[in-house]
Coordinates of N, CA and C in Angstrom, one line a residue:
X9 N 89.3 39.1 141.2 CA 88.0 39.7 141.7 C 87.5 38.6 142.7
X10 N 87.5 39.4 143.7 CA 86.6 38.9 145.0 C 85.5 38.1 144.3
X11 N 84.5 37.0 145.3 CA 83.8 36.3 145.0 C 82.6 37.0 144.4
X12 N 81.4 37.0 143.2 CA 80.7 37.9 143.3 C 80.3 38.2 144.1
X13 N 79.2 37.4 145.1 CA 78.1 37.5 146.2 C 78.9 38.7 146.9
X14 N 80.4 38.8 147.7 CA 80.7 39.8 148.4 C 81.1 41.1 147.6
X15 N 81.4 40.8 146.1 CA 81.5 42.2 145.2 C 80.4 42.9 145.3
X16 N 79.4 42.1 145.0 CA 78.0 42.4 144.9 C 77.7 43.2 146.4
X17 N 77.6 42.7 147.2 CA 77.4 43.3 148.8 C 78.3 44.2 149.0
X18 N 79.5 45.0 148.9 CA 79.7 46.4 148.8 C 79.3 47.0 147.9
X19 N 79.1 46.6 146.3 CA 78.5 47.6 145.4 C 77.3 48.2 146.0
X20 N 75.9 47.2 146.6 CA 75.1 47.8 147.1 C 75.0 48.6 148.4
X21 N 76.1 48.2 149.1 CA 76.6 49.0 150.1 C 76.7 50.1 150.1
X22 N 77.7 50.7 149.0 CA 78.1 51.9 148.5 C 76.7 52.9 148.1
X23 N 76.0 52.3 147.7 CA 75.1 53.2 146.8 C 74.0 53.6 148.1
X24 N 74.0 53.2 149.3 CA 72.7 53.0 150.2 C 72.8 54.6 150.7
X25 N 74.4 55.0 150.6 CA 74.3 56.2 150.9 C 74.8 57.8 149.9
X26 N 74.5 57.1 148.8 CA 75.0 57.9 147.9 C 73.7 58.5 147.1
X27 N 73.4 60.1 146.7 CA 72.7 60.6 146.0 C 72.2 60.0 144.8
X28 N 70.9 59.5 144.3 CA 70.8 59.4 142.6 C 70.7 60.1 142.0
X29 N 71.3 60.4 140.8 CA 72.0 61.7 140.0 C 71.6 61.0 138.8
X30 N 70.6 61.7 138.0 CA 69.8 61.2 136.6 C 71.3 61.0 135.6
X31 N 71.8 60.5 135.0 CA 72.5 59.9 134.0 C 74.1 59.5 134.4
X32 N 74.1 59.7 136.0 CA 74.9 59.0 136.3 C 74.6 57.7 137.4
X33 N 73.7 58.0 138.3 CA 73.2 56.6 139.2 C 72.0 56.5 139.0
X34 N 70.9 56.6 138.2 CA 70.1 56.7 138.3 C 69.6 55.0 138.0
X35 N 68.7 54.2 137.8 CA 68.4 52.8 137.8 C 68.9 52.0 136.4
X36 N 69.4 52.5 135.4 CA 70.0 52.3 134.2 C 71.4 52.4 134.3
X37 N 72.0 53.2 134.8 CA 72.9 53.7 135.0 C 73.9 53.0 135.8
X38 N 73.4 52.9 137.4 CA 74.0 52.2 138.3 C 74.1 50.7 137.7
X39 N 72.6 50.0 137.2 CA 73.2 48.8 136.7 C 74.1 48.3 135.8
X40 N 74.3 49.7 135.0 CA 75.4 49.2 133.4 C 76.9 49.7 134.6
X41 N 76.9 50.3 135.6 CA 77.8 50.6 136.6 C 78.5 49.0 137.4
X42 N 77.6 48.6 137.3 CA 77.9 46.9 138.0 C 78.4 45.9 137.1
X43 N 78.0 46.5 136.0 CA 78.3 45.7 134.9 C 79.7 45.7 134.5
X44 N 80.0 47.0 134.4 CA 81.3 47.8 134.3 C 82.1 47.6 135.2
X45 N 81.8 47.4 136.9 CA 82.6 47.0 137.7 C 83.1 45.7 137.6
X46 N 82.1 44.6 137.2 CA 83.1 42.9 136.7 C 83.5 42.5 135.8
X47 N 83.0 43.7 134.4 CA 83.6 43.3 133.3 C 85.0 44.3 132.8
X48 N 85.2 45.4 133.4 CA 86.1 46.5 133.5 C 86.0 47.1 132.3
X49 N 84.8 47.4 131.4 CA 84.5 48.4 130.3 C 83.1 48.5 130.8
X50 N 82.8 49.6 130.2 CA 81.7 50.4 129.8 C 80.4 49.7 129.0
X51 N 79.3 49.9 129.5 CA 78.3 49.5 128.8 C 78.0 50.7 128.0
X52 N 77.5 50.6 126.6 CA 77.5 51.8 125.3 C 75.8 51.8 125.4
X53 N 75.4 52.2 126.7 CA 73.9 53.1 126.5 C 74.5 54.7 126.0
X54 N 73.1 55.0 125.9 CA 73.2 56.6 125.3 C 73.4 57.4 126.4
X55 N 73.6 58.4 126.2 CA 73.9 59.6 127.6 C 72.6 60.3 127.7
X56 N 72.5 60.8 128.9 CA 71.6 61.4 129.4 C 71.6 62.5 131.0
X57 N 71.2 63.5 131.0 CA 71.4 64.3 132.3 C 70.3 64.4 132.9
X58 N 69.1 64.1 132.5 CA 68.1 64.6 133.1 C 67.0 63.4 133.1
X59 N 65.8 63.5 133.8 CA 64.7 62.4 133.4 C 64.1 63.1 132.8
X60 N 64.0 63.8 132.1 CA 63.2 64.1 130.8 C 63.8 63.7 129.9
X61 N 65.0 63.7 129.7 CA 66.1 63.1 128.8 C 65.7 61.5 128.9
X62 N 66.3 61.2 129.5 CA 66.2 59.6 130.1 C 64.8 58.9 129.6
X63 N 63.6 59.6 129.9 CA 62.3 59.2 129.6 C 62.0 58.9 127.8
X64 N 62.6 60.3 127.3 CA 62.8 60.4 125.6 C 63.5 59.4 125.2
X65 N 64.7 59.2 125.7 CA 65.0 58.0 125.0 C 64.7 56.9 124.9
X66 N 64.2 56.6 126.4 CA 63.4 55.3 126.2 C 62.2 55.2 125.8
X67 N 61.7 56.4 125.2 CA 60.2 56.4 124.2 C 60.7 56.4 123.1
X68 N 61.6 57.0 122.3 CA 62.5 56.4 121.3 C 62.4 55.1 121.2
X69 N 63.4 54.4 122.0 CA 63.9 53.1 121.9 C 62.4 52.3 121.9
X70 N 61.8 52.5 122.3 CA 60.1 51.7 122.6 C 59.9 51.5 124.0
X71 N 60.8 51.0 124.8 CA 60.9 51.0 126.2 C 61.9 50.6 127.0
X72 N 62.0 50.7 128.0 CA 63.6 50.6 128.5 C 64.2 49.5 128.4
X73 N 63.3 48.0 128.4 CA 63.7 46.6 127.9 C 64.6 46.9 126.7
X74 N 63.9 47.6 125.2 CA 64.7 47.7 124.0 C 65.6 48.7 124.5
X75 N 65.7 49.6 125.0 CA 67.1 50.6 125.3 C 68.4 49.5 125.5
X76 N 68.1 49.0 127.1 CA 68.8 48.2 127.4 C 69.3 47.0 126.5
X77 N 68.4 46.3 125.7 CA 68.6 45.3 125.0 C 69.6 45.5 124.2
X78 N 69.6 46.5 123.0 CA 70.5 47.1 122.2 C 71.9 47.3 122.3
X79 N 71.9 48.0 123.7 CA 73.2 48.5 124.6 C 73.9 46.9 125.2
X80 N 73.4 45.8 125.9 CA 73.5 44.8 126.3 C 74.0 43.8 125.4
X81 N 73.2 43.4 123.9 CA 73.3 42.8 123.0 C 75.0 43.4 122.5
X82 N 75.1 44.6 122.1 CA 76.2 45.3 121.6 C 77.7 44.9 122.6
X83 N 77.4 45.2 123.6 CA 77.8 44.7 125.0 C 78.8 43.0 125.2
X84 N 77.7 42.4 124.8 CA 78.3 41.0 124.6 C 77.5 40.0 125.9
X85 N 76.7 40.6 126.5 CA 75.5 39.9 127.8 C 74.9 38.9 126.9
X86 N 74.3 37.7 127.6 CA 73.5 37.3 126.9 C 72.3 37.3 128.2
X87 N 71.2 37.3 127.4 CA 69.9 36.6 128.1 C 69.6 35.6 128.7
X88 N 69.0 35.7 130.3 CA 68.7 34.2 130.8 C 67.7 34.5 131.5
X89 N 67.3 33.2 131.3 CA 65.8 33.0 132.0 C 65.6 32.6 133.2
X90 N 66.6 32.3 134.2 CA 66.5 32.4 135.8 C 67.7 32.9 136.2
X91 N 67.4 34.2 136.7 CA 68.3 35.4 137.3 C 69.2 35.0 138.2
X92 N 70.6 35.2 138.3 CA 71.3 34.6 139.6 C 71.7 35.8 139.9
X93 N 72.3 35.8 141.4 CA 72.6 37.4 142.3 C 73.9 37.7 141.1
X94 N 73.6 39.3 141.0 CA 74.6 39.5 140.1 C 74.0 39.9 139.1
X95 N 73.1 38.9 138.4 CA 72.3 39.5 136.9 C 71.6 40.8 137.1
X96 N 71.8 41.5 135.8 CA 71.1 42.6 135.8 C 69.5 42.1 134.6
X97 N 68.8 42.8 135.0 CA 67.3 43.1 134.2 C 66.2 44.3 134.4
X98 N 65.7 44.2 133.7 CA 64.3 45.1 133.8 C 63.0 44.3 134.3
X99 N 62.4 44.5 135.5 CA 61.2 44.2 136.1 C 60.0 45.1 135.5
X100 N 58.8 44.8 135.8 CA 57.8 45.5 135.3 C 56.9 45.5 137.0
X101 N 56.7 46.9 137.3 CA 56.1 47.3 138.9 C 54.9 48.0 138.5
X102 N 53.9 48.1 139.0 CA 52.7 48.5 139.2 C 52.8 50.2 139.2
X103 N 53.6 50.5 139.9 CA 53.6 52.1 140.1 C 54.6 52.5 138.9
X104 N 55.8 52.4 139.1 CA 56.6 53.0 137.9 C 57.0 52.3 136.8
X105 N 56.2 50.9 136.3 CA 56.4 50.7 135.1 C 57.4 49.6 135.1
X106 N 58.1 49.9 133.5 CA 60.0 48.8 133.8 C 60.9 49.5 134.8
X107 N 61.8 48.9 135.3 CA 62.8 49.4 136.0 C 63.8 48.5 136.1
X108 N 65.0 49.1 136.0 CA 66.0 48.6 135.8 C 66.7 48.2 137.3
X109 N 67.8 47.1 137.5 CA 68.2 46.8 138.3 C 69.4 45.6 138.1
X110 N 69.7 45.0 139.8 CA 70.3 44.0 139.6 C 69.3 42.9 140.9
X111 N 69.4 41.6 140.0 CA 69.1 40.5 141.2 C 70.2 39.8 141.8
X112 N 69.4 40.3 143.0 CA 70.3 39.6 144.5 C 69.7 38.2 145.0
X113 N 70.5 38.1 146.2 CA 70.2 36.8 146.5 C 68.8 36.0 146.9
X114 N 68.2 35.1 147.3 CA 66.7 35.0 147.7 C 65.7 35.6 147.2
X115 N 65.9 35.6 145.3 CA 65.1 36.1 144.4 C 64.6 37.7 144.7
X116 N 65.5 38.5 145.3 CA 65.0 39.6 145.3 C 65.7 40.6 144.3
X117 N 65.3 41.9 144.1 CA 65.9 42.9 142.6 C 66.0 44.1 143.5
X118 N 67.0 44.4 143.5 CA 67.3 45.9 143.8 C 67.4 47.2 142.8
X119 N 66.9 48.2 143.2 CA 66.5 49.0 142.4 C 67.0 50.2 143.1
X120 N 67.9 50.9 142.1 CA 67.9 52.3 142.2 C 67.3 53.3 141.9
X121 N 66.4 53.6 143.1 CA 65.3 54.8 142.6 C 65.8 55.9 143.2
X122 N 65.3 57.1 143.1 CA 65.2 58.2 143.3 C 65.4 58.4 144.8
X123 N 64.7 57.3 145.8 CA 64.7 57.7 146.7 C 65.6 56.9 147.8
X124 N 66.6 55.9 146.8 CA 67.5 55.3 147.6 C 67.7 53.8 147.0
X125 N 68.3 52.6 147.7 CA 68.2 51.5 147.0 C 67.2 50.7 147.4
X126 N 66.4 50.0 146.8 CA 64.8 50.0 147.0 C 64.9 48.1 146.6
X127 N 64.7 47.2 147.8 CA 64.6 45.6 147.4 C 63.3 45.2 147.2
X128 N 63.3 44.6 146.0 CA 61.7 44.5 145.8 C 62.0 42.6 145.2
X129 N 60.7 42.0 145.3 CA 60.2 40.7 144.8 C 59.5 40.7 143.7
X130 N 60.4 40.8 142.5 CA 59.8 40.8 141.3 C 58.7 39.9 141.2
X131 N 57.3 40.1 140.6 CA 56.5 39.7 140.0 C 56.4 39.4 139.0
X132 N 56.8 40.1 137.8 CA 57.3 40.2 136.7 C 58.5 40.6 136.2
X133 N 59.3 39.5 135.3 CA 60.8 40.1 135.2 C 60.5 40.4 133.9
X134 N 60.9 41.0 133.1 CA 60.6 41.4 132.0 C 62.2 40.9 131.1
X135 N 62.9 41.3 131.4 CA 64.2 40.5 130.8 C 65.7 40.5 132.1
X136 N 66.1 39.5 131.8 CA 67.3 39.7 132.6 C 68.8 39.3 131.3
X137 N 69.5 39.8 132.1 CA 71.1 38.9 131.3 C 72.1 38.7 132.6
X138 N 72.7 37.9 132.4 CA 74.0 37.3 132.9 C 74.6 38.0 133.0
X139 N 75.5 38.3 133.9 CA 76.7 39.0 134.2 C 77.7 38.3 134.0
X140 N 77.8 37.2 134.1 CA 79.1 36.2 133.7 C 78.6 35.4 132.8

């Protein structure tokens, strides 16, 4: 596999021109596809096909962080305190609540929103998992 930084750059670039589809490339599925790309196997997230279904699963789990925690524990990723580029996680946003994405260079966070990939400076990291 190419160096993680180059592979991540390519992954981010690919998402720039593709539409966000719930259950396929929303913030959770997009980050999970990054994990699958690095590890060669799928993350065992539950399935959904709409925004409403995704939100119901999050409510049933207790939070987006809980939904991810269960899947990533089963997958075998470990939590990390200081995320590195390529690590995945959940941040808290003022407008959208908890969102999932990928930590990138410079302390930024790439979030796959309905309007495209958005780069944020995380103010509150809820939880992060080391990709390697």
